[in-house]
Structure formats: C-alpha cells, structure tokens
XYZ file of C-alpha atoms in Angstrom:
261
model
C 3.178 -34.447 -2.666
C 2.325 -36.127 -5.975
C -1.121 -37.464 -5.013
C -2.228 -34.143 -3.538
C -1.106 -32.215 -6.611
C -2.711 -34.686 -9.012
C -6.039 -34.517 -7.163
C -5.832 -30.728 -7.106
C -4.990 -30.589 -10.807
C -7.904 -32.864 -11.683
C -10.318 -30.707 -9.684
C -8.945 -27.344 -10.844
C -11.191 -25.970 -13.571
C -8.942 -22.986 -14.200
C -5.941 -25.262 -14.685
C -4.107 -23.556 -11.814
C -3.071 -25.278 -8.594
C -1.728 -23.252 -5.686
C 0.433 -25.271 -3.308
C 0.911 -23.762 0.132
C 3.599 -25.323 2.298
C 3.184 -24.045 5.854
C 5.803 -24.044 8.580
C 4.485 -23.305 12.079
C 6.894 -21.533 14.428
C 6.551 -20.695 18.133
C 5.838 -17.182 19.374
C 9.408 -16.642 20.630
C 10.966 -17.328 17.210
C 11.289 -14.601 14.585
C 9.477 -15.466 11.348
C 12.419 -14.486 9.135
C 14.607 -17.153 10.783
C 13.032 -19.869 8.608
C 12.452 -17.910 5.407
C 15.289 -19.614 3.522
C 14.251 -22.814 1.757
C 16.055 -25.892 3.001
C 16.902 -28.958 0.911
C 13.631 -30.783 1.676
C 11.521 -27.762 0.712
C 13.362 -27.321 -2.592
C 12.770 -31.004 -3.319
C 9.089 -30.625 -2.456
C 8.779 -27.688 -4.856
C 10.445 -29.645 -7.667
C 8.270 -32.740 -7.174
C 5.108 -30.645 -7.015
C 5.994 -28.847 -10.243
C 6.711 -32.151 -11.999
C 3.393 -33.655 -10.882
C 1.471 -30.592 -12.115
C 3.238 -30.611 -15.490
C 2.334 -34.265 -15.953
C -1.330 -33.342 -15.404
C -1.102 -30.335 -17.747
C -1.758 -27.852 -14.929
C -0.050 -24.631 -13.908
C 1.275 -24.657 -10.341
C 2.190 -21.814 -8.007
C 4.226 -22.917 -4.989
C 4.133 -20.791 -1.824
C 6.306 -21.394 1.248
C 4.554 -19.742 4.206
C 5.821 -19.254 7.750
C 3.083 -18.786 10.346
C 2.390 -18.888 14.057
C -1.140 -20.279 13.699
C -1.254 -23.157 11.212
C -5.024 -23.725 11.221
C -5.906 -20.031 11.118
C -3.467 -19.458 8.262
C -4.949 -22.294 6.182
C -8.401 -20.817 6.747
C -7.297 -17.306 5.702
C -5.319 -18.492 2.666
C -8.188 -20.593 1.312
C -10.651 -17.722 1.839
C -8.505 -15.007 0.252
C -7.476 -17.041 -2.778
C -11.146 -17.712 -3.681
C -10.277 -21.323 -4.435
C -12.982 -23.838 -5.328
C -11.252 -26.720 -3.552
C -8.878 -27.054 -0.632
C -6.965 -30.337 -0.889
C -5.275 -31.525 2.305
C -3.487 -34.690 3.352
C -5.071 -36.517 6.292
C -3.935 -39.803 7.813
C -7.065 -40.344 9.883
C -7.777 -39.677 13.564
C -4.946 -38.913 15.938
C -4.733 -38.370 19.672
C -5.368 -34.666 19.096
C -8.744 -35.486 17.521
C -9.895 -36.732 20.935
C -9.385 -33.340 22.560
C -12.496 -31.232 23.308
C -11.016 -28.575 21.023
C -9.690 -30.158 17.881
C -8.205 -27.435 15.604
C -8.275 -29.583 12.462
C -11.869 -30.557 13.221
C -12.728 -26.870 13.584
C -11.099 -26.111 10.231
C -12.997 -28.901 8.459
C -16.331 -27.562 9.689
C -15.656 -23.842 9.096
C -14.279 -23.640 5.574
C -16.123 -21.629 2.924
C -14.720 -23.784 0.133
C -15.044 -27.409 -0.905
C -12.680 -29.654 1.016
C -10.933 -32.793 -0.216
C -9.099 -34.784 2.452
C -6.601 -37.247 0.996
C -5.203 -40.300 2.752
C -2.424 -41.476 0.462
C -1.259 -45.072 0.955
C 1.320 -44.850 -1.832
C -0.683 -46.050 -4.863
C 0.758 -44.101 -7.780
C -1.576 -45.106 -10.594
C -5.349 -44.858 -10.109
C -7.208 -47.155 -12.478
C -10.094 -48.393 -10.308
C -12.152 -45.948 -8.212
C -14.705 -47.052 -5.611
C -17.345 -44.410 -4.794
C -19.385 -44.782 -1.606
C -22.243 -42.235 -1.721
C -24.619 -41.745 1.197
C -28.059 -40.092 0.993
C -27.604 -36.437 1.861
C -25.961 -33.227 0.658
C -22.743 -34.897 -0.537
C -23.908 -37.960 -2.488
C -24.101 -36.307 -5.910
C -20.813 -34.512 -5.268
C -19.122 -37.827 -4.428
C -20.380 -39.520 -7.595
C -19.605 -36.620 -9.915
C -16.168 -36.046 -8.427
C -15.309 -39.749 -8.773
C -16.449 -39.670 -12.402
C -14.520 -36.446 -13.028
C -11.315 -37.950 -11.635
C -11.874 -41.133 -13.643
C -12.208 -39.111 -16.839
C -8.963 -37.267 -16.116
C -7.002 -40.364 -15.139
C -8.493 -42.946 -17.508
C -9.970 -44.901 -14.603
C -13.198 -46.848 -14.032
C -15.743 -46.037 -11.313
C -17.790 -48.494 -9.258
C -20.632 -47.246 -7.033
C -21.160 -49.255 -3.865
C -23.759 -49.505 -1.095
C -24.050 -51.832 1.908
C -26.769 -53.938 3.530
C -26.413 -56.385 6.413
C -26.184 -60.064 5.551
C -29.654 -60.737 6.987
C -31.326 -57.735 5.330
C -34.415 -58.552 3.218
C -34.085 -58.430 -0.544
C -36.399 -55.398 -0.608
C -33.747 -53.384 1.233
C -31.044 -54.437 -1.214
C -33.336 -53.572 -4.116
C -33.866 -50.119 -2.635
C -30.110 -49.579 -2.544
C -29.854 -50.670 -6.177
C -32.530 -48.149 -7.122
C -30.577 -45.467 -5.262
C -27.420 -46.278 -7.242
C -29.430 -46.327 -10.476
C -30.548 -42.761 -9.770
C -27.007 -41.610 -9.039
C -25.721 -43.279 -12.204
C -27.881 -40.862 -14.220
C -25.756 -37.960 -12.955
C -22.668 -39.015 -14.917
C -21.778 -40.120 -18.406
C -19.857 -43.238 -19.333
C -19.740 -46.759 -17.983
C -20.219 -46.994 -14.220
C -20.224 -50.207 -12.219
C -22.631 -50.808 -9.318
C -22.308 -53.198 -6.403
C -24.256 -54.046 -3.232
C -22.124 -55.384 -0.386
C -23.545 -57.761 2.212
C -21.859 -58.361 5.543
C -21.952 -57.938 9.300
C -20.943 -54.261 9.312
C -20.160 -51.544 6.809
C -16.601 -50.809 7.998
C -15.308 -54.379 7.662
C -17.140 -54.997 4.388
C -16.092 -51.752 2.723
C -12.485 -52.006 3.899
C -12.286 -55.543 2.505
C -13.652 -54.340 -0.829
C -11.011 -51.584 -1.087
C -8.303 -54.205 -1.680
C -9.489 -54.398 -5.301
C -9.376 -50.605 -5.833
C -6.857 -47.776 -5.996
C -8.991 -44.946 -4.594
C -12.086 -44.739 -2.390
C -14.207 -41.577 -2.734
C -16.798 -40.744 -0.068
C -18.358 -37.822 1.807
C -17.183 -36.309 5.070
C -20.063 -35.790 7.493
C -20.187 -33.355 10.396
C -19.382 -35.142 13.648
C -20.396 -34.346 17.204
C -17.867 -34.404 20.032
C -19.314 -37.696 21.294
C -18.985 -39.282 17.854
C -15.412 -38.021 17.607
C -14.517 -39.495 20.982
C -15.942 -42.857 19.977
C -14.367 -42.767 16.524
C -16.622 -41.825 13.633
C -17.701 -44.299 10.982
C -15.838 -42.329 8.330
C -12.642 -42.222 10.388
C -12.724 -46.009 10.858
C -13.245 -46.525 7.133
C -10.367 -44.190 6.278
C -8.057 -45.851 8.787
C -8.786 -49.388 7.605
C -8.912 -48.805 3.852
C -6.438 -50.802 1.755
C -6.445 -48.111 -0.943
C -6.041 -44.352 -0.878
C -9.088 -42.378 0.294
C -10.557 -39.085 -0.901
C -13.081 -37.681 1.578
C -15.172 -34.760 0.292
C -17.020 -32.023 2.128
C -18.746 -28.899 0.877
C -20.570 -26.209 2.840
C -24.262 -27.109 2.800
C -25.226 -23.732 1.331
C -22.790 -24.283 -1.546
C -23.733 -27.871 -2.442
C -25.659 -26.977 -5.591
C -23.002 -24.510 -6.737
C -20.358 -27.215 -6.331
C -22.400 -29.596 -8.445
C -22.898 -27.021 -11.190
C -19.135 -26.567 -11.478
C -18.770 -30.276 -12.225
C -21.440 -30.204 -14.931
C -20.457 -26.981 -16.664
C-alpha cells in the first residue's frame, strides 16, 4: 500500500488521507461474518500508517465489507467530499473487454479527481516523466507532476512525441506547447521531444530512465476499449510506475486552482 498512501499524502491538501479497504462478499453471506480483521488486514493497516507518518500526513484506515464493490467506492468517495480518489490499477484485464465494465463505469462517473496508480515496485521517486496531451487534463498533469516532485524532491521532465519522418515544423510546435506548459509551474523542468515509429513504443522505452510516468486518462468508447486504448497500452508496457489522472470536465478549473492555492 505504500505507493498509494504516498501519492494520496502528496495530493492531500488537508494533510488527511482516508484509506478504505473493501472486502466484497456474496449475497448469501452475512456481512458480520468478515468484520474481524485478519492478519493480512492488520499488516495492511500498520504499513499504511507508517507510510503516512513518513509523509507527515494523518491517516484514517477504514475496513469496509460490502456486496457491491464499485457502488461502495462511488458512495464513499462522494460522501467523504474528497478531492482525490487514489486507486491501484494494473491495466486492462479480461473484464475490461465486457460490454459492461464496472471499473470503466466508475472511472467515468466519479465526481472527484481520480488518480489511477500502476505500481511496479519502485520505492523512491527521483525522476518523473510527464506526458501531457492537449485537452482538459494537460495542465492538471503538469501541475500534479510538479507538485509530487516538490514533495518528494524529484525532477520533472515534460515529453511529447512526433513520428521519425515528421517535419521539423511539427517538432517545433510540440516544443512551443511544452514551453507554454512550463510556465504553469515553478522550478527547473526538463523538456524532451521523442521521435520514433509510434508513441507507445517510444514512450515505453523512455520510461526505463524514470521512476514515475504521469499522464491523463481519457474517456474511451466501447470500440476503443475492445481494441485496447492508447493509454492502456502505455500503462501496460511502462518500465516505471504510472500515475494516470482524470478529473470531471466541469471541475477541471477548480482542480487546477487547488494546485496553485
């Protein structure tokens, strides 16, 4: 749980992180059957507390038993009025190919900012690669990467991609785009333009030199999900841990203000 707690602590402006461990039980089982904490849950609580203390954050740990995992996550995040919901995600699974994907529904129906974490086991984040894309999440990606870097003593590099046969004018346009985003943050920020045959292979290769990749999470149609979205392929092939961000479109500006206040 350490990576999830550390990300949550870095994003928590109030200094409070609420950890909700959910156990889903079938309809025929009584909820009070699993109320007692087992050895693994006690260990999880201890490790979460230790990670929060190291970040200087206060942590509340809640063990919740529920029949509907996705619905419970949605209700808990809404009632707690949290600014961020931080969840672990290992990339697409067989369930993501179903016409009704409950996790996909949750991602697209939250009222709070969402941070999906794919943790590959890197414990110390010193180099952060931020991949912004033009749209509602680019400033959030850059500012969040810079915010995490400030908390962890890391360095941020902004990256964009052009094909290997793209004209220099296209590469120059991407540099101008990164120059504009650089103005949103303080401190030293690196910038890099990748050239290659495709963005997935080029970006995944670049992640070998970094500890964390920060990017946006776009809405995906059913057809795109069935084919495997660009973001899912990047997450799956990344050599470093990945933080994928999403905020409700109507709350984009509010999310940005929280990072600049």
